[in-house]
Every structure is written in structure tokens, then in C-alpha cells.
Coordinates of N, CA and C in Angstrom, one line a residue:
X1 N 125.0 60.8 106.4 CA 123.6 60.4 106.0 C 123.7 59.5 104.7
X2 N 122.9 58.4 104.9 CA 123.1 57.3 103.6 C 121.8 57.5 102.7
X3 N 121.7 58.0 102.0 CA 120.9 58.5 100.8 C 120.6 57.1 100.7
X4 N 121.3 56.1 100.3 CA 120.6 54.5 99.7 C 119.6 53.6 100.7
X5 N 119.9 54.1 101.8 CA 119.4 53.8 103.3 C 117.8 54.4 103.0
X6 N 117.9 56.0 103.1 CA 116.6 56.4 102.9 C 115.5 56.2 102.2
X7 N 116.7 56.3 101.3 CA 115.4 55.6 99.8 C 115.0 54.2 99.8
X8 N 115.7 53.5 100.6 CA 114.8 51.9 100.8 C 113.9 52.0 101.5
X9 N 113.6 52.9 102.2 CA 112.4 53.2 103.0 C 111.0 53.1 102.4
X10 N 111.2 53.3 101.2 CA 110.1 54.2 100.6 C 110.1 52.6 99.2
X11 N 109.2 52.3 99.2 CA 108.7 50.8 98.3 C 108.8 51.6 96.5
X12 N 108.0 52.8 96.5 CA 107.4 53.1 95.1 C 109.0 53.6 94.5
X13 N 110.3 54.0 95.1 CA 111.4 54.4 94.6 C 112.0 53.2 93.2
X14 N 111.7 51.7 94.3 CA 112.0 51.1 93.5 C 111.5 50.6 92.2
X15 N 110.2 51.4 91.9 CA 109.7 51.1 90.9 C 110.6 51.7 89.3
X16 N 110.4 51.1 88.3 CA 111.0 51.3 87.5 C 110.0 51.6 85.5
X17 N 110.6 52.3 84.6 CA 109.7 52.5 83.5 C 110.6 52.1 82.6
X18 N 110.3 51.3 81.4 CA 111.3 51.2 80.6 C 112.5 50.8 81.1
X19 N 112.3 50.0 82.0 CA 114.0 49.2 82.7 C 114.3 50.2 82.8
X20 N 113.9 51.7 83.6 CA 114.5 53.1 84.0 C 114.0 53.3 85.4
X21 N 114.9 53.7 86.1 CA 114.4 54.0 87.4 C 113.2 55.5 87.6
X22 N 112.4 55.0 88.5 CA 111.6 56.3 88.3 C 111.7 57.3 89.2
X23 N 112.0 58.7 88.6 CA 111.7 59.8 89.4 C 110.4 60.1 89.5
X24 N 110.1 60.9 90.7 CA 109.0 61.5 90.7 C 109.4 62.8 91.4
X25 N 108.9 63.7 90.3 CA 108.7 65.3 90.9 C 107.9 65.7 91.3
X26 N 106.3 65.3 91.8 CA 105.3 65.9 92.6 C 105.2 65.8 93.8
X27 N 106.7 65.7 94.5 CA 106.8 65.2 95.9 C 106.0 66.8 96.3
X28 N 106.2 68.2 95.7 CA 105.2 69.2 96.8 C 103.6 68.7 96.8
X29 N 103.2 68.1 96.1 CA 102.1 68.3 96.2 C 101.2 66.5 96.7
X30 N 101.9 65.7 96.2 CA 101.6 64.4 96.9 C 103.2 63.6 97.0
X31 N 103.4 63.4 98.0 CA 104.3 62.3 98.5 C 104.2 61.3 98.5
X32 N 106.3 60.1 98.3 CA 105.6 58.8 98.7 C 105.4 57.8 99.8
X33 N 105.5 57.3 100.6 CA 104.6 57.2 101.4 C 105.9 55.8 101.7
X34 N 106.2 56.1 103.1 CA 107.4 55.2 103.6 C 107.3 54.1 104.1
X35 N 107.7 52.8 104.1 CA 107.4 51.8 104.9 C 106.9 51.7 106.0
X36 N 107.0 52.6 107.2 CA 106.9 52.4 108.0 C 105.6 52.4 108.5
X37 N 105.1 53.6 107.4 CA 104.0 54.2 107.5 C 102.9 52.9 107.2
X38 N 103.3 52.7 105.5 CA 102.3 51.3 105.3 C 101.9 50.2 106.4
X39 N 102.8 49.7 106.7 CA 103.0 48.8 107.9 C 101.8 48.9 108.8
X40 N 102.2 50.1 109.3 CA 101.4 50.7 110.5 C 99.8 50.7 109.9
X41 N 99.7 51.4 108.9 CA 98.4 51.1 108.3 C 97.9 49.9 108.0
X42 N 98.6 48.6 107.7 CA 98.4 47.3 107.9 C 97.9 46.9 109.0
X43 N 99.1 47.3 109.9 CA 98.6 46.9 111.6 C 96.8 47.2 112.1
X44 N 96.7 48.1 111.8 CA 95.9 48.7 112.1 C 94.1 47.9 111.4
X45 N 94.2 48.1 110.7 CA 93.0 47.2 109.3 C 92.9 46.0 109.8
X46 N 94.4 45.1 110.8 CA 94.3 43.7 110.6 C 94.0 43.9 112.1
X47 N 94.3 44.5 113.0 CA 93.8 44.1 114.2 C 93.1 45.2 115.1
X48 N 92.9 46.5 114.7 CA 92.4 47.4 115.2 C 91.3 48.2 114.7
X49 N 90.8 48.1 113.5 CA 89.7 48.5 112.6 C 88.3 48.3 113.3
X50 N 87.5 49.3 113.9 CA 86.1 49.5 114.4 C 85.6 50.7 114.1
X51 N 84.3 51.4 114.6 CA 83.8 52.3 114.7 C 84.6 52.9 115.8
X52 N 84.5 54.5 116.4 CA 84.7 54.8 117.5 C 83.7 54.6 118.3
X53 N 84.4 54.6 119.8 CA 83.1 54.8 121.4 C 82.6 53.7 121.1
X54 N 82.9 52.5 121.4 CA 82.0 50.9 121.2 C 82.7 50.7 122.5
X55 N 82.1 49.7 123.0 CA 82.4 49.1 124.5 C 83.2 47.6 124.3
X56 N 83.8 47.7 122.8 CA 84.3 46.4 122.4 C 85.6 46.2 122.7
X57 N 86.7 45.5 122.9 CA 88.2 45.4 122.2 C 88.7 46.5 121.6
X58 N 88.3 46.0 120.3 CA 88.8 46.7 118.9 C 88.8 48.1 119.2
X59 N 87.2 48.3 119.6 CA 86.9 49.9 119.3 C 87.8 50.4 120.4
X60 N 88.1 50.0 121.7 CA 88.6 50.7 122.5 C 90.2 51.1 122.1
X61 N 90.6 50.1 121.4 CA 91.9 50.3 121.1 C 91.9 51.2 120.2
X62 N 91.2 51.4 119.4 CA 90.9 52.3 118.1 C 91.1 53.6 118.7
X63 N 90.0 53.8 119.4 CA 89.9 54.8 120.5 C 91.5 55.5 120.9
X64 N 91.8 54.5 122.0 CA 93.2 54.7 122.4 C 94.1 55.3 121.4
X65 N 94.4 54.7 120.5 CA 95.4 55.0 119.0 C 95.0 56.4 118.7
X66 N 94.0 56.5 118.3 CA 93.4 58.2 118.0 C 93.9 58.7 118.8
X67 N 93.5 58.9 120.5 CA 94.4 59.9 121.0 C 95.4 60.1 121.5
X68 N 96.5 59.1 121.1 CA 97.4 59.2 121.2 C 98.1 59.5 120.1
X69 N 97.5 59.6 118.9 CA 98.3 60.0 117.7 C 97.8 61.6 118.0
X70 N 96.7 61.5 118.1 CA 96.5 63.2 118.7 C 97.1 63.9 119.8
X71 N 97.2 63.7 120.4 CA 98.3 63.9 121.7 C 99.8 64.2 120.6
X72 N 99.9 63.5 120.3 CA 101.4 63.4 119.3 C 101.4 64.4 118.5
X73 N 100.6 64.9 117.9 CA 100.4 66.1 116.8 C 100.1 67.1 117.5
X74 N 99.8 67.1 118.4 CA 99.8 69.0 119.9 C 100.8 68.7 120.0
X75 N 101.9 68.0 120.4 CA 103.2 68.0 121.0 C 103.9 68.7 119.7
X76 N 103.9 68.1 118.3 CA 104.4 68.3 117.2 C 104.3 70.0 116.6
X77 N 102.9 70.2 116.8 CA 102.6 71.5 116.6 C 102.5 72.5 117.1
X78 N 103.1 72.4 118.9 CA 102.7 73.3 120.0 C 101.8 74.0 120.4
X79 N 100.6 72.7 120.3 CA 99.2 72.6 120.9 C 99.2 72.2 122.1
X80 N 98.4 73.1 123.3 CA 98.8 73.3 124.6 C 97.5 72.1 125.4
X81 N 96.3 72.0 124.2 CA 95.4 71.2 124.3 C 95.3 70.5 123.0
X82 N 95.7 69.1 123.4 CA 95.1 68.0 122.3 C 93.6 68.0 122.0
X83 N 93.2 68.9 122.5 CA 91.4 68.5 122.2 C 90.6 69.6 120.7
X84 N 92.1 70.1 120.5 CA 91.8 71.5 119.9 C 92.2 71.1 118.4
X85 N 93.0 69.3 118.2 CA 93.5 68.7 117.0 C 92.1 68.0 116.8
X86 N 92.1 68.3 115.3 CA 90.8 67.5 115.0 C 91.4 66.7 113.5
X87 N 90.9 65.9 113.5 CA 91.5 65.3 112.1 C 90.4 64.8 111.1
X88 N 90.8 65.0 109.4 CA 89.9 64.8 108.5 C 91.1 64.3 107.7
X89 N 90.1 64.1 106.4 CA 91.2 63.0 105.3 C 92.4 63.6 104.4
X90 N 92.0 64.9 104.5 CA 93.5 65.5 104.4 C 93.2 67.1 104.1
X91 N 94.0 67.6 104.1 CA 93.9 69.6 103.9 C 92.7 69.9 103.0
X92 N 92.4 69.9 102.0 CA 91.9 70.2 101.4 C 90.5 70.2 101.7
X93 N 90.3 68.9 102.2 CA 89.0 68.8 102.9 C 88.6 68.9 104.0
X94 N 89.5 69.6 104.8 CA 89.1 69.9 106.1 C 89.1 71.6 105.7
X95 N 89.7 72.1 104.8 CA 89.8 73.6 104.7 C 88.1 73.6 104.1
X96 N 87.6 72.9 103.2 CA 86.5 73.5 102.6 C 85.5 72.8 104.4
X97 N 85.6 72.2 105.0 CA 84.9 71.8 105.9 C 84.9 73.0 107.2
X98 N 85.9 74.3 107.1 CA 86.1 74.8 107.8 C 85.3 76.2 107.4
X99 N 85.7 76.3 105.9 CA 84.9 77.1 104.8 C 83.6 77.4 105.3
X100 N 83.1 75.5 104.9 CA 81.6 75.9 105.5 C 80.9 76.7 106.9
X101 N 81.4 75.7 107.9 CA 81.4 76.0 109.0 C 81.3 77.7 109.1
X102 N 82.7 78.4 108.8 CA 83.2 79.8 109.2 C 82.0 80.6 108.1
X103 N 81.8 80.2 106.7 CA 80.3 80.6 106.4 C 79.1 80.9 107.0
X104 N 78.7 80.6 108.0 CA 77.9 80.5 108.8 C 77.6 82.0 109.7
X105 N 79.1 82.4 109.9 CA 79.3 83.7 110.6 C 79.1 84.7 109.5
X106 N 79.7 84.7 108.5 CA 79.5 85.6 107.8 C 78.4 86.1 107.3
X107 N 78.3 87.9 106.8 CA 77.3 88.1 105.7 C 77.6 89.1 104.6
X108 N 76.9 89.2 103.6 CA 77.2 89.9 102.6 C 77.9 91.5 102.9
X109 N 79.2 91.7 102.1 CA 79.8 92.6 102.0 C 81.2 92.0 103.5
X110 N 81.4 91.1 103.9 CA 81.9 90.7 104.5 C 83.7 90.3 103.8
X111 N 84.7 90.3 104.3 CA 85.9 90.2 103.5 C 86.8 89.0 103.9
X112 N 87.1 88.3 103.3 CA 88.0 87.2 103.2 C 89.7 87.9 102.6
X113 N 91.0 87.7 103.6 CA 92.1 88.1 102.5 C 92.8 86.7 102.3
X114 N 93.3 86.6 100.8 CA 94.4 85.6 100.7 C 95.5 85.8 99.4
X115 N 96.3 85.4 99.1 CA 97.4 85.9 98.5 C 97.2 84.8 96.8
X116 N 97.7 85.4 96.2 CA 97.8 84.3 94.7 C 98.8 83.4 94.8
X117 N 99.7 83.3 95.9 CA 100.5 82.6 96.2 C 99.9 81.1 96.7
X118 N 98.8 81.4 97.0 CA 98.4 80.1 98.4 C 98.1 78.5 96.6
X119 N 98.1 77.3 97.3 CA 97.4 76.3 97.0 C 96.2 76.5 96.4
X120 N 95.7 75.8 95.7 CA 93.9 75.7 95.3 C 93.2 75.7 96.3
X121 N 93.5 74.7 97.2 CA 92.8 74.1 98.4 C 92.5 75.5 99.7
X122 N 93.6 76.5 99.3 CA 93.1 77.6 100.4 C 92.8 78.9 99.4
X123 N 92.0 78.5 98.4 CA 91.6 80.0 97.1 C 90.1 79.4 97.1
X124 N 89.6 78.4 96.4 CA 88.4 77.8 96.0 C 87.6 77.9 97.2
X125 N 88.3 77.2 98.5 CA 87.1 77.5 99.9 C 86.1 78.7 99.9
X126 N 87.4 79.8 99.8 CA 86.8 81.4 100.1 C 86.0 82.2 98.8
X127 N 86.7 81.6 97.8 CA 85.4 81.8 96.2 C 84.0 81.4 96.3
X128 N 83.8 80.2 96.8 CA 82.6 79.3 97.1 C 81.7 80.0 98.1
X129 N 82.4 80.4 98.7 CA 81.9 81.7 100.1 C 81.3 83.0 99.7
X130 N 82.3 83.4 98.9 CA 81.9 84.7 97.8 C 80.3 84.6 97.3
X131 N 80.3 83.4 96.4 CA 79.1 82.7 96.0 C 78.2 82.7 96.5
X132 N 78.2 81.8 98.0 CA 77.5 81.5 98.7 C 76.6 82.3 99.8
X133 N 77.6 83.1 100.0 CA 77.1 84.2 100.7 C 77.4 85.6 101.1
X134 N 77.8 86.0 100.0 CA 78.3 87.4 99.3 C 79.3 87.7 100.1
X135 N 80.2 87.4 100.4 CA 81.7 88.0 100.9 C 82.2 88.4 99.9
X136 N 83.6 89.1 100.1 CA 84.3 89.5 99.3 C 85.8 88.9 99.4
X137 N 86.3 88.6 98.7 CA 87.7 87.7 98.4 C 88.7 89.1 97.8
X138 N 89.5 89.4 98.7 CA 90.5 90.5 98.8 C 91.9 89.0 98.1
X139 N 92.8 89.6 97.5 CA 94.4 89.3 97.1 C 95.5 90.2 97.4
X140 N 96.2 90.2 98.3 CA 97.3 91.1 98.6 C 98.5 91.0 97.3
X141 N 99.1 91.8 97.5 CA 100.1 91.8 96.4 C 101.4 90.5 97.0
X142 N 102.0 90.3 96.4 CA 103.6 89.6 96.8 C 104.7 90.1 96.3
X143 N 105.9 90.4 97.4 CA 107.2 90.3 96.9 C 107.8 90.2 95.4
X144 N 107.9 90.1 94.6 CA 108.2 89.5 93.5 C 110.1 89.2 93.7
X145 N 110.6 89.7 94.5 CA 111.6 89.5 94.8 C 112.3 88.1 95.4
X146 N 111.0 88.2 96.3 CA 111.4 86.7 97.2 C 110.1 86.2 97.6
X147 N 108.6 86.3 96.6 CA 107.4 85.5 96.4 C 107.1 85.4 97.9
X148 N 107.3 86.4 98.7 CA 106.1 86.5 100.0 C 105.5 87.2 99.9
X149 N 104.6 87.1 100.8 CA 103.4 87.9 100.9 C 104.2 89.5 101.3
X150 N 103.2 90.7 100.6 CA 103.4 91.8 100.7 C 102.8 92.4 101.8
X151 N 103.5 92.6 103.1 CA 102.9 93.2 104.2 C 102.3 94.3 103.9
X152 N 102.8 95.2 103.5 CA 102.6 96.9 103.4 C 101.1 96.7 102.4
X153 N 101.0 95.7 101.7 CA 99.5 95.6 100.9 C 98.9 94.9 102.1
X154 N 98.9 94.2 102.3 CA 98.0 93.4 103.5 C 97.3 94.4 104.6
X155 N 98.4 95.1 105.2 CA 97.7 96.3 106.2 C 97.0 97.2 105.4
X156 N 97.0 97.6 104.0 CA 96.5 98.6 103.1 C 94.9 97.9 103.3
X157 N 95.2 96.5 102.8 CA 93.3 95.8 102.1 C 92.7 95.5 103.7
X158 N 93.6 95.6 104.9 CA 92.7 95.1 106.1 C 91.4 96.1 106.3
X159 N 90.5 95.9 107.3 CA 89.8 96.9 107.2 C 89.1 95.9 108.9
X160 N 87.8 96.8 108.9 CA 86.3 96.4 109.7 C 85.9 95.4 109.3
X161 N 85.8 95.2 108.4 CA 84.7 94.3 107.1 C 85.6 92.9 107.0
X162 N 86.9 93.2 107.8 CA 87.9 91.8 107.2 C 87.3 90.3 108.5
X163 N 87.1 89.6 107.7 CA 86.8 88.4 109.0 C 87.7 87.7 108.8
X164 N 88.5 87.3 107.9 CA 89.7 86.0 107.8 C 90.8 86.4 106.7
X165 N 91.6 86.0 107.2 CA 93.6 86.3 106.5 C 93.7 84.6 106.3
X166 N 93.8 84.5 105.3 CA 94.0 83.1 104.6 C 95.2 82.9 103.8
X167 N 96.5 82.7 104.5 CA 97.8 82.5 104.4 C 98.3 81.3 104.6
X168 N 99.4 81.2 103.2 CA 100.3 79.8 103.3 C 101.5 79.6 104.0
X169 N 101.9 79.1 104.9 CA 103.3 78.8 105.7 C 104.2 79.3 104.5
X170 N 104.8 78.4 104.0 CA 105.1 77.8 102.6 C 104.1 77.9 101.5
X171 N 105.6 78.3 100.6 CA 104.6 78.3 98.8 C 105.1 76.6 98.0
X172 N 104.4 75.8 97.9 CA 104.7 74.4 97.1 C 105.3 75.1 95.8
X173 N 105.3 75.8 95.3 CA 105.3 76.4 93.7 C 106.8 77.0 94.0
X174 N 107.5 77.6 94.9 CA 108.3 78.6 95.5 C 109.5 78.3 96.4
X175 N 108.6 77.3 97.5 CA 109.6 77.2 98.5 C 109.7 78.1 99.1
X176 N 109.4 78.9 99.3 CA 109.6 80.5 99.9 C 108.2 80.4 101.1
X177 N 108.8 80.9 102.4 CA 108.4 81.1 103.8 C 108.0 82.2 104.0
X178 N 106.0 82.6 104.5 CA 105.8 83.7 104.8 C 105.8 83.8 106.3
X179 N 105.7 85.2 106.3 CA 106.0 85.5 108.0 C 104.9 85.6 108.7
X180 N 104.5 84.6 109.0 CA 103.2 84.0 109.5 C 102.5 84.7 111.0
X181 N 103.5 84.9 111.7 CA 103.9 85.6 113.1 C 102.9 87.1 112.9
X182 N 103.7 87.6 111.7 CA 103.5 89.1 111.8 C 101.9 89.6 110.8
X183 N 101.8 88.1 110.0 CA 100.3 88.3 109.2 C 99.4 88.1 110.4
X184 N 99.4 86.9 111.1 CA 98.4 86.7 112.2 C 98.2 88.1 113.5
X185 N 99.0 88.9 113.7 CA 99.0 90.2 114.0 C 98.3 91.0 113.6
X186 N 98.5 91.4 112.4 CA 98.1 92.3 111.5 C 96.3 92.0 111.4
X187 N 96.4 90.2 111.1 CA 94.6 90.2 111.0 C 93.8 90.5 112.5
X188 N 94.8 90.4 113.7 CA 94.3 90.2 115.0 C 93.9 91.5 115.2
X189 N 94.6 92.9 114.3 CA 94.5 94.1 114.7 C 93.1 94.3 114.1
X190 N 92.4 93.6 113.4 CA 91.4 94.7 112.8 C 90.2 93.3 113.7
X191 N 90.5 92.4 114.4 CA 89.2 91.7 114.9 C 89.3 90.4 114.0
X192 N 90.5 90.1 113.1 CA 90.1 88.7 112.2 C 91.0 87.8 112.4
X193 N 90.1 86.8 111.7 CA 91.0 85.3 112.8 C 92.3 85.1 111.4
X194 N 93.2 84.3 111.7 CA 94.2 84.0 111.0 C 94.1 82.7 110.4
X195 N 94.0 82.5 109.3 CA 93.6 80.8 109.2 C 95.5 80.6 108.3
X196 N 96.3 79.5 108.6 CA 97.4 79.2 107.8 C 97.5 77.7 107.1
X197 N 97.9 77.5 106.3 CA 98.1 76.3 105.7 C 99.3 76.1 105.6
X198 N 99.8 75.3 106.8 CA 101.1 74.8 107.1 C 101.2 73.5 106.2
X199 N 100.7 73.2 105.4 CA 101.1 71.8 104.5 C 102.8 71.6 103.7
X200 N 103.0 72.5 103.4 CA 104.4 71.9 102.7 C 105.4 73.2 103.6
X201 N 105.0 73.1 104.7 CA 105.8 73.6 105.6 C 106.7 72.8 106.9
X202 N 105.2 72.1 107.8 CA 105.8 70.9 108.1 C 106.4 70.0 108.1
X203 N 107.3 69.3 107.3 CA 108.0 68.3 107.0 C 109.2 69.4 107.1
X204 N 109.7 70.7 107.0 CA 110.9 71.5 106.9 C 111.3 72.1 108.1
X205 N 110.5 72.1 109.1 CA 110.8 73.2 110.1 C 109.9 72.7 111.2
X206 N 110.4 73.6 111.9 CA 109.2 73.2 113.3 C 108.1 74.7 113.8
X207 N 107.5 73.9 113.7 CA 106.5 75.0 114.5 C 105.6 74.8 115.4
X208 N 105.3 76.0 115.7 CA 104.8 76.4 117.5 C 103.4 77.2 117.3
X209 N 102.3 76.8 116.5 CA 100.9 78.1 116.9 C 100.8 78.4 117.6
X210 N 101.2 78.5 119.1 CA 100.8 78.9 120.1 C 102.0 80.4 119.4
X211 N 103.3 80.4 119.6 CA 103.7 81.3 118.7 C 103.4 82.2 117.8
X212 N 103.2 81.2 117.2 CA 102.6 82.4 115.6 C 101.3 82.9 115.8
X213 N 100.4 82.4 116.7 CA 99.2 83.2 117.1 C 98.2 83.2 115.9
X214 N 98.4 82.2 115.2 CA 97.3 82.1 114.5 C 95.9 81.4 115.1
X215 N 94.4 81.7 114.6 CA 93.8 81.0 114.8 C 93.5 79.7 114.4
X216 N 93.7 79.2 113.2 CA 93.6 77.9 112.5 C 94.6 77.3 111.8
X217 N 95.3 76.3 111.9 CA 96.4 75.9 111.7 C 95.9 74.5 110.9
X218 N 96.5 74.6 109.5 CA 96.2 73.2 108.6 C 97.0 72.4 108.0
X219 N 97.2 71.1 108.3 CA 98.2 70.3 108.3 C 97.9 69.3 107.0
X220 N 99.0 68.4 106.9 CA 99.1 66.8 106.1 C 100.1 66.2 106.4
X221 N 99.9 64.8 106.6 CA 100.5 64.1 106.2 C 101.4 63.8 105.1

């Protein structure tokens, strides 16, 4: 593997501060963003930019591209139906867009579980909910050993009242892998859906939700 190879990939590497080459350490939380990628977003702006569903050129191509990049991301994530990938502008706002939506079912004295391990992006949704329409926001304990989630507390806080298990693949803070397989179980036993935030999981590993049997699966680029 040619490490100098890779890194030409990527345009912002070569940026520099003080005639110093620059590192960047917030690769967990925003990445940079590889030639290929740009390009393709060029491509696109310069000859394929419409609304969707137009009876035009453009749009139809537009059209096409979407689902076939959707198609691409069921194959990626072992989605058995592409119709079940929906795409938004990135995690965070598709989770509070899911937030809302799943608000809808809920009512007061209703239970949300998630761990102090997760992102902002999967804590704040289910506070806002709390707020909004009196659920309750449960925190299981974690490992302190190896910063996963604590099973044995998870089956303790499940209950009747539980409607959603709000778990991270991966911890960005950690690097540490929860057992996603055996949480989605656990919430399936009491009637509640599984929601996971596979964001800084995907780029390491492969996965299969039809496997892990979760209900909601949330991605990034």
C-alpha cells in the first residue's frame, strides 16, 4: 500500500500553515473529501443539475443517478429493497427528521433508550421528544472496560413503555464496536424498534441490517 498514492487523492492534504504541512485530527467527526468524489460533484452541477420527475433531459438523468446511487447503497448495506434507502443531507438531519416523524407515535410516559456513549446527533433528537411530548429518555450504563454498551443494564431499563433503543455502531470518541445484533433483540423482545447510527462505523467494516435486525439504520458519507 502506497500511503503517498493515497494521500494525493485527497486535494486539502496538501494544504499547508506556516510553510507546515497540515494535519487534521477531526477525521471522526468530518472528513476530507477525495478527488474523486469532487469531480463527480462537478460532473454533476455541470451537466446533470434539475429538479426530480421532469419529463426533461437533465431531470431524467438526475432521476436515473439517484437510483442508482440508491441501488448502490442497498447492495452496500444489505438492503434487500432499494426503496427502503432514503437520503437526506447528512445524519444528523435525517435522525432529527426521523425524531419527528417517530414523535408522532408516541405519548406521554412513553420511553426512549440510549447510551452516553452515542454522538449529539442521536442524544438531542430524543431530549427534544422528552420536551415535546413527554417521553422519557432512559441511559444504560457502559462497560468502562471496553466503553460498550452494558447489556445486563439495557435488559434491566427495557420495559412495556420502551418504544426505541437508540444505539451507536461505533463510538467516534472510542473506536469501540457495540453489539448491535444482540441490542436490536433485546429491544425486539419488549415490542421496540431499534434505531443504529452506523456513521463512523461504515467506512471500517461491512454490514448487513438485514443481519443485525435493526429497524433504522443511519448512515454518512
Amino acid at each position: 500500500m502506497n500511503i503517498q498514492i493515497i494521500r494525493e487523492q485527497f486535494p486539502s492534504l496538501s494544504l499547508r500553515s506556516n510553510d507546515r504541512p497540515t494535519i487534521f485530527f477531526d477525521n471522526a467527526a468530518g472528513t476530507q473529501v477525495a478527488r474523486q468524489c469532487i469531480d463527480r460533484l462537478n460532473q454533476y452541477f455541470l451537466y446533470f443539475n434539475a429538479n426530480s420527475g421532469g419529463v426533461f433531459e437533465t431531470s431524467r438523468c438526475s432521476d436515473e443517478l439517484i437510483e442508482t446511487c440508491r441501488q448502490r447503497v442497498a447492495d452496500f448495506i444489505g438492503v434487500k429493497d432499494p426503496k427502503e434507502v432514503a437520503f437526506g443531507p447528512n445524519m444528523t438531519t435525517l435522525t432529527q427528521a426521523f425524531a419527528r416523524a417517530f414523535g408522532c407515535l408516541c405519548h406521554p410516559g412513553d420511553e426512549i433508550i440510549t447510551t452516553s456513549l452515542e454522538h449529539e446527533a442521536n442524544i438531542s433528537p430524543w431530549l427534544g421528544l422528552a420536551k415535546e411530548r413527554g417521553v422519557k429518555v432512559r441511559f444504560v450504563d457502559i462497560n468502562l472496560d471496553d466503553m460498550t454498551i452494558n447489556l445486563d443494564s439495557l435488559q434491566k431499563q427495557l420495559s412495556t413503555r420502551t418504544r426505541l433503543v437508540a444505539v451507536g455502531y461505533a463510538s467516534n470518541a472510542f473506536g469501540t464496536v457495540n453489539p448491535v445484533e444482540k441490542v436490536a433483540k433485546l429491544a425486539h423482545s419488549v415490542g421496540a424498534l431499534c434505531f443504529v447510527d452506523a456513521v463512523h462505523y461504515s467506512p471500517h467494516g461491512l454490514i448487513d441490517v438485514t443481519e443485525l435486525g435493526c429497524d433504522v439504520h443511519d448512515g454518512s458519507t
